[in-house]
CSV table of C-alpha atoms in Angstrom, one decimal:
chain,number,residue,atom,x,y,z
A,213,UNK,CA,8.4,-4.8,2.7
A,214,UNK,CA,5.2,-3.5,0.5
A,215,UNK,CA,5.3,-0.4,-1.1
A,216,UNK,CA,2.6,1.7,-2.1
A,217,UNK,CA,3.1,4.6,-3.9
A,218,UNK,CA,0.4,7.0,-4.8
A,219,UNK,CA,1.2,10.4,-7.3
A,220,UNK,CA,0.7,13.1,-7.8
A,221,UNK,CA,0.7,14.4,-4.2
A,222,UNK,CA,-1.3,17.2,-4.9
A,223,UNK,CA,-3.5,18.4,-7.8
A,224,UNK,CA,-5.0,21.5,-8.4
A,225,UNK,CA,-7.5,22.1,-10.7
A,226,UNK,CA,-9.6,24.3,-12.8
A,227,UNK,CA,-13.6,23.1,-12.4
A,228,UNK,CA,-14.2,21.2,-15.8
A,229,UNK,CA,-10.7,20.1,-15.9
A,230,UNK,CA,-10.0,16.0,-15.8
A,231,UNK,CA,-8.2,14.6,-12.9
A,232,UNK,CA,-6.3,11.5,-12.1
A,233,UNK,CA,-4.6,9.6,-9.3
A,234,UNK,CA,-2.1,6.8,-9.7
A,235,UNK,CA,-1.6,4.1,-7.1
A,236,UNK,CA,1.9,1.5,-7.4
A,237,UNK,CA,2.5,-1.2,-5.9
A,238,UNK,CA,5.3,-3.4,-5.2
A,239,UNK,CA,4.1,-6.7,-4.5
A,240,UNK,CA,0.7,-8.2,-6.8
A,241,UNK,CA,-2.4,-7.3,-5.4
A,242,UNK,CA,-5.6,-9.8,-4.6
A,243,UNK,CA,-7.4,-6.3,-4.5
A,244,UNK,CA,-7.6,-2.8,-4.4
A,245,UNK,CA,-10.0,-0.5,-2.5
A,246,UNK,CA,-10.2,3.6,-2.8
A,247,UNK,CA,-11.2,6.0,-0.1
A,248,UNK,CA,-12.2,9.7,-0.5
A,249,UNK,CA,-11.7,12.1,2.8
A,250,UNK,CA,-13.2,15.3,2.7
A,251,UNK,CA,-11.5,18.3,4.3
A,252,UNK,CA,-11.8,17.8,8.0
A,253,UNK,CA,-13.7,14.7,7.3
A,254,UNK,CA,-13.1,11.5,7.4
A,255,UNK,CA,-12.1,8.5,4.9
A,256,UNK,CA,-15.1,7.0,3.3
A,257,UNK,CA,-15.6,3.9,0.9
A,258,UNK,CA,-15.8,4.6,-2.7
A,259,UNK,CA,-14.7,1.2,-4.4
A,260,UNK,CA,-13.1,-1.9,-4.6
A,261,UNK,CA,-11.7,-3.8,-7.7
A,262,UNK,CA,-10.9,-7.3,-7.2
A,263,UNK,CA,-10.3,-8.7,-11.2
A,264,UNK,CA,-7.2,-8.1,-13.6
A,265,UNK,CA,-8.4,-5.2,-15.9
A,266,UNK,CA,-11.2,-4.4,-14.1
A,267,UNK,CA,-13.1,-1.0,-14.9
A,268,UNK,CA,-15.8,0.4,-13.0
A,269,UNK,CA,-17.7,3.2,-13.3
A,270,UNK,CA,-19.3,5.9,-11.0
A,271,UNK,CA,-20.9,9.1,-12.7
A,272,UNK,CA,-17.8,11.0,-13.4
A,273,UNK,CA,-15.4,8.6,-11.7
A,274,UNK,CA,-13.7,5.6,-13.8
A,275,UNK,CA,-11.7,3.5,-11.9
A,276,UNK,CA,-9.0,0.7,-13.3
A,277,UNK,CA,-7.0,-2.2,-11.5
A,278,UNK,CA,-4.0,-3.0,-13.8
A,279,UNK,CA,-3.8,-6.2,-15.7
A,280,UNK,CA,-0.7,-6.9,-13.7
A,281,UNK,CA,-2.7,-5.9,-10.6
A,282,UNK,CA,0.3,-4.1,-9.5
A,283,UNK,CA,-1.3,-0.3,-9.9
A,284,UNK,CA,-4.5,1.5,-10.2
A,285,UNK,CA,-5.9,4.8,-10.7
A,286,UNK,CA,-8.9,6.9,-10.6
A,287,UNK,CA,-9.6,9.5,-12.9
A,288,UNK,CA,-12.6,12.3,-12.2
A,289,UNK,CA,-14.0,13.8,-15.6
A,290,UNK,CA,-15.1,17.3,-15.3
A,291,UNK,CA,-14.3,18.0,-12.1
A,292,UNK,CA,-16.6,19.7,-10.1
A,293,UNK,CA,-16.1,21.8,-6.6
A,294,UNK,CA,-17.8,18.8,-4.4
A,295,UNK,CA,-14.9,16.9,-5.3
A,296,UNK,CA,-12.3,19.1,-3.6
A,297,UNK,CA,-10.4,15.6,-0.6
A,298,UNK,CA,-7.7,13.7,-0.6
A,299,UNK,CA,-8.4,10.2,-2.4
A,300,UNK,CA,-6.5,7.4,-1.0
A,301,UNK,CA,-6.0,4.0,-2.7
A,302,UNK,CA,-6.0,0.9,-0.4
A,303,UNK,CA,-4.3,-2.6,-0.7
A,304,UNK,CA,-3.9,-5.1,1.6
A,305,UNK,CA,-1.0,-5.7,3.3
A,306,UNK,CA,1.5,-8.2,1.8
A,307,UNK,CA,-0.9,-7.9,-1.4
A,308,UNK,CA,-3.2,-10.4,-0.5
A,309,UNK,CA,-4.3,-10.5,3.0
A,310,UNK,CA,-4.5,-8.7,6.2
A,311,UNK,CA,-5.4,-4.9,7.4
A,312,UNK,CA,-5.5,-2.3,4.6
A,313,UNK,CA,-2.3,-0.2,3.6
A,314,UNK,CA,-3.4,3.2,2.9
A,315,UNK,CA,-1.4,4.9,0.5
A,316,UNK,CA,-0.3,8.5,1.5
A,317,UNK,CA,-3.2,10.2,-0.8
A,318,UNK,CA,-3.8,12.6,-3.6
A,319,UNK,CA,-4.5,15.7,-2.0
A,320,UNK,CA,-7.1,17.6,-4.7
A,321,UNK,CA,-8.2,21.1,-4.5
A,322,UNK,CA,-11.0,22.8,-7.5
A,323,UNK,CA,-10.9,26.3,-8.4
A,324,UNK,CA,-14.2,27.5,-9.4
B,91,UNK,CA,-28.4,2.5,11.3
B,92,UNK,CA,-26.7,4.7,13.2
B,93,UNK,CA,-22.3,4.9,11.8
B,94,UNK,CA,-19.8,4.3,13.5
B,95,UNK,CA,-18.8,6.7,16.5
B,96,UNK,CA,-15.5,7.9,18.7
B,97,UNK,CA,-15.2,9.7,22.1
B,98,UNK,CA,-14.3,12.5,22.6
B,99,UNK,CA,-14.0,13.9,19.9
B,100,UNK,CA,-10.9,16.2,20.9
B,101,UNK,CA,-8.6,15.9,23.9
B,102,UNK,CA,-5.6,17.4,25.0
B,103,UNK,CA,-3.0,16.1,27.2
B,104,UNK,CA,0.5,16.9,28.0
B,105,UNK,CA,3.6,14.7,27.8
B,106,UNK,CA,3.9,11.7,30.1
B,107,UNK,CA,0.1,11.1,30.4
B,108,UNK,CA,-1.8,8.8,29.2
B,109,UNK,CA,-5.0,8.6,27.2
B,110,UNK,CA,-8.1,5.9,26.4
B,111,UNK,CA,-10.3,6.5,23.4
B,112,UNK,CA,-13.3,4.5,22.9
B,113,UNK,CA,-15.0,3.4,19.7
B,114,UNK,CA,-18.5,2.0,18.8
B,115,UNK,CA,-19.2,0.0,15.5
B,116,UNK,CA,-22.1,0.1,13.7
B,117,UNK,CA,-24.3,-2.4,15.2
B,118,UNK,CA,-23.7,-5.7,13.9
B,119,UNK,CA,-20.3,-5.3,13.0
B,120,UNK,CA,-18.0,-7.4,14.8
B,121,UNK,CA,-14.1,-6.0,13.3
B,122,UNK,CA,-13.0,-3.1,14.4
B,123,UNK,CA,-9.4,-1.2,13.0
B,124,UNK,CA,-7.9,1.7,14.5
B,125,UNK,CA,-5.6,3.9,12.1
B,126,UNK,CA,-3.4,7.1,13.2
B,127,UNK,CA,-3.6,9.8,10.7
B,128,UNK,CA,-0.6,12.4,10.9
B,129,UNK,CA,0.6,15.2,7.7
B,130,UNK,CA,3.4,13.0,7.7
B,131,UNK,CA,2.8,9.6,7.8
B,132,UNK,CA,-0.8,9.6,6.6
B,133,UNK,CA,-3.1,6.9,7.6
B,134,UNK,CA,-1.0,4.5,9.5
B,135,UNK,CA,-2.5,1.1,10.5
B,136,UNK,CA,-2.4,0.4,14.7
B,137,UNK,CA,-4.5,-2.8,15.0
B,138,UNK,CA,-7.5,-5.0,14.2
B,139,UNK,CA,-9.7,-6.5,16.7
B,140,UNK,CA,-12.2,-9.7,16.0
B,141,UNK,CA,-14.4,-11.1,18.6
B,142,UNK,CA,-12.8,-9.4,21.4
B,143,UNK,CA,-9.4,-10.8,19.7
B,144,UNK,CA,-6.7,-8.9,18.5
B,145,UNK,CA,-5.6,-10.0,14.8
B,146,UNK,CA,-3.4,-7.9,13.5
B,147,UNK,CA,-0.9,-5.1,14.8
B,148,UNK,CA,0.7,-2.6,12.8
B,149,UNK,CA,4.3,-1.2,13.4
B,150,UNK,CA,3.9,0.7,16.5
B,151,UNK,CA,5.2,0.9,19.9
B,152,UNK,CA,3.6,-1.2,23.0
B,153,UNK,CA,2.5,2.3,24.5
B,154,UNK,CA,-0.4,1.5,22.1
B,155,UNK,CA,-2.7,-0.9,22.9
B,156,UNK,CA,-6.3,-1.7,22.7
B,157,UNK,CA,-8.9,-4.0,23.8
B,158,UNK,CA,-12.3,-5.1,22.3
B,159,UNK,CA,-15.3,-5.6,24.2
B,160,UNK,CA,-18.1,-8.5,23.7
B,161,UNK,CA,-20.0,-5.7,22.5
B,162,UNK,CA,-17.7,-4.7,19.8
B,163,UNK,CA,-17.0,-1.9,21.2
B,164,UNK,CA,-13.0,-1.1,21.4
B,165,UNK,CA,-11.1,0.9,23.4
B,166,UNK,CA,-7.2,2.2,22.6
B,167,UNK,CA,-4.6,3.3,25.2
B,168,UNK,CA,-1.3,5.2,24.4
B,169,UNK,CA,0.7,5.4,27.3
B,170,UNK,CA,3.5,7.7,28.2
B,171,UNK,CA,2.6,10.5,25.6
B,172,UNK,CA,4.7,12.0,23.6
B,173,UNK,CA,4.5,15.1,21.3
B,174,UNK,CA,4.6,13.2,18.0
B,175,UNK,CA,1.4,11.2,19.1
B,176,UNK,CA,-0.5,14.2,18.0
B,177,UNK,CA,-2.7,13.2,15.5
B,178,UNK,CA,-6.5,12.0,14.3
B,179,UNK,CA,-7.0,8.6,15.4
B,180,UNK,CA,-9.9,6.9,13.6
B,181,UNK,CA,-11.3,3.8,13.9
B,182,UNK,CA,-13.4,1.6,11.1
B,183,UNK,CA,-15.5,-1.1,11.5
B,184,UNK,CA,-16.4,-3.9,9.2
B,185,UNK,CA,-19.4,-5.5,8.6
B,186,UNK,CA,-17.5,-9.1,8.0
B,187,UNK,CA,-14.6,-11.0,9.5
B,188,UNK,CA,-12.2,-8.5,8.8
B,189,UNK,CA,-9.3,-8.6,6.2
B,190,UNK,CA,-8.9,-6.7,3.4
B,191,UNK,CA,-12.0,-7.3,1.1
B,192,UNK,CA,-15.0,-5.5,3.1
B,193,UNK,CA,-15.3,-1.5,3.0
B,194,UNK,CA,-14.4,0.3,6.0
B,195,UNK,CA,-16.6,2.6,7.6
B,196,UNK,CA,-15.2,4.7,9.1
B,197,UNK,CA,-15.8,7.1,12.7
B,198,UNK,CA,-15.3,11.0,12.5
B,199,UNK,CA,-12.3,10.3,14.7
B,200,UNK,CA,-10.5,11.6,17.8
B,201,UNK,CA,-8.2,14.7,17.4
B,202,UNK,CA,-5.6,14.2,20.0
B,203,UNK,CA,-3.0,17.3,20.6
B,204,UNK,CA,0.0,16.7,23.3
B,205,UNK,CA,1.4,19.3,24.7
């Protein structure tokens, strides 16, 4: 069946340092979304990328979907203390169609 | 609007019991998914309901179940509980027909601890 693998498991980080999450997939993707949980919180919407290639910007977060649209990532510049969570990427199931697969998630923590 | 929201918020229960937990989508929605949420698993899909229908199950026993109300509103039932059906349960609604391309909001969840 699908595979989704998301590394590292956990990041820790000095404030200021750049961080970045990788999500694999098995199977070819129609689309990819991403998912940010705060501590004790739960998972909220932060983007979707639907074309090979694609790039797409939020203040300090650039995120890709691989030409192959097999993997993604998100890197944070600068990191900053508000973006201490556990990011999750999110595919569908079988690749194309169906309920979300969440991947198991990029726990990161910020040192100040 | 007001987001999506989950009763109660925490419950306890002790093997062999069994539990409902309820779920409201943001008005207007019509899709709502419930995920469990462990340290182990992660966030593990249960089922999808549309239009009071259920559309897709995930790989869990039939002690889970759930129903969807003409309201939208969705209830889940684990039967029989066990210890390792600890966990957050959350549910997400969706503002189209479900599937994979519309954002998820999600509820704050239900922490549920069996004893």
């Amino acid at each position: 069946g699908q595979q989704v693998m998301q590394i590292p498991q956990y990041q820790h980080v000095q404030e200021g340092e750049d961080f970045t999450t990788y999500c694999n997939s098995s199977t070819t993707l129609s689309n990819i979304q991403w998912y940010k949980q705060r501590p004790g919180g739960h998972p909220v919407f932060l983007i979707q990328l639907v074309k090979s290639g694609e790039v797409k910007k939020q203040k300090r977060l650039t995120f890709q979907f691989g030409e192959a649209k097999k993997n993604s990532s998100l890197h944070i510049t600068a990191t900053q203390t508000t973006d201490v969570g556990t990011y999750f990427c999110a595919p569908p199931e079988g690749g194309s169609q169906g309920n979300l697969i969440f991947g198991k998630g990029t726990k990161l923590s910020v040192k100040p | 609007k007001a987001g999506v929201t989950q009763t109660p918020r925490y419950l306890i229960k002790t093997r062999g019991q069994q539990v409902t937990l309820s779920c409201s989508p943001i008005s207007g929605h019509r899709s709502v998914s419930w995920y469990q949420q462990t340290p182990g698993q992660g966030l593990q899909f249960l089922f999808e309901y549309f239009s009071e229908t259920q559309r897709n199950k995930g790989n869990f026993p039939g002690r889970f179940s759930g129903r969807q109300f003409s309201n939208s509103r969705s209830e889940m039932n684990v039967s029989t509980l066990e210890l390792g059906d600890s966990a957050l349960y959350l549910c997400a609604s969706d503002p189209g027909q479900g599937g994979s391309y519309n954002e998820q909001f999600f509820g704050p969840g239900t922490r549920l601890t069996v004893l």
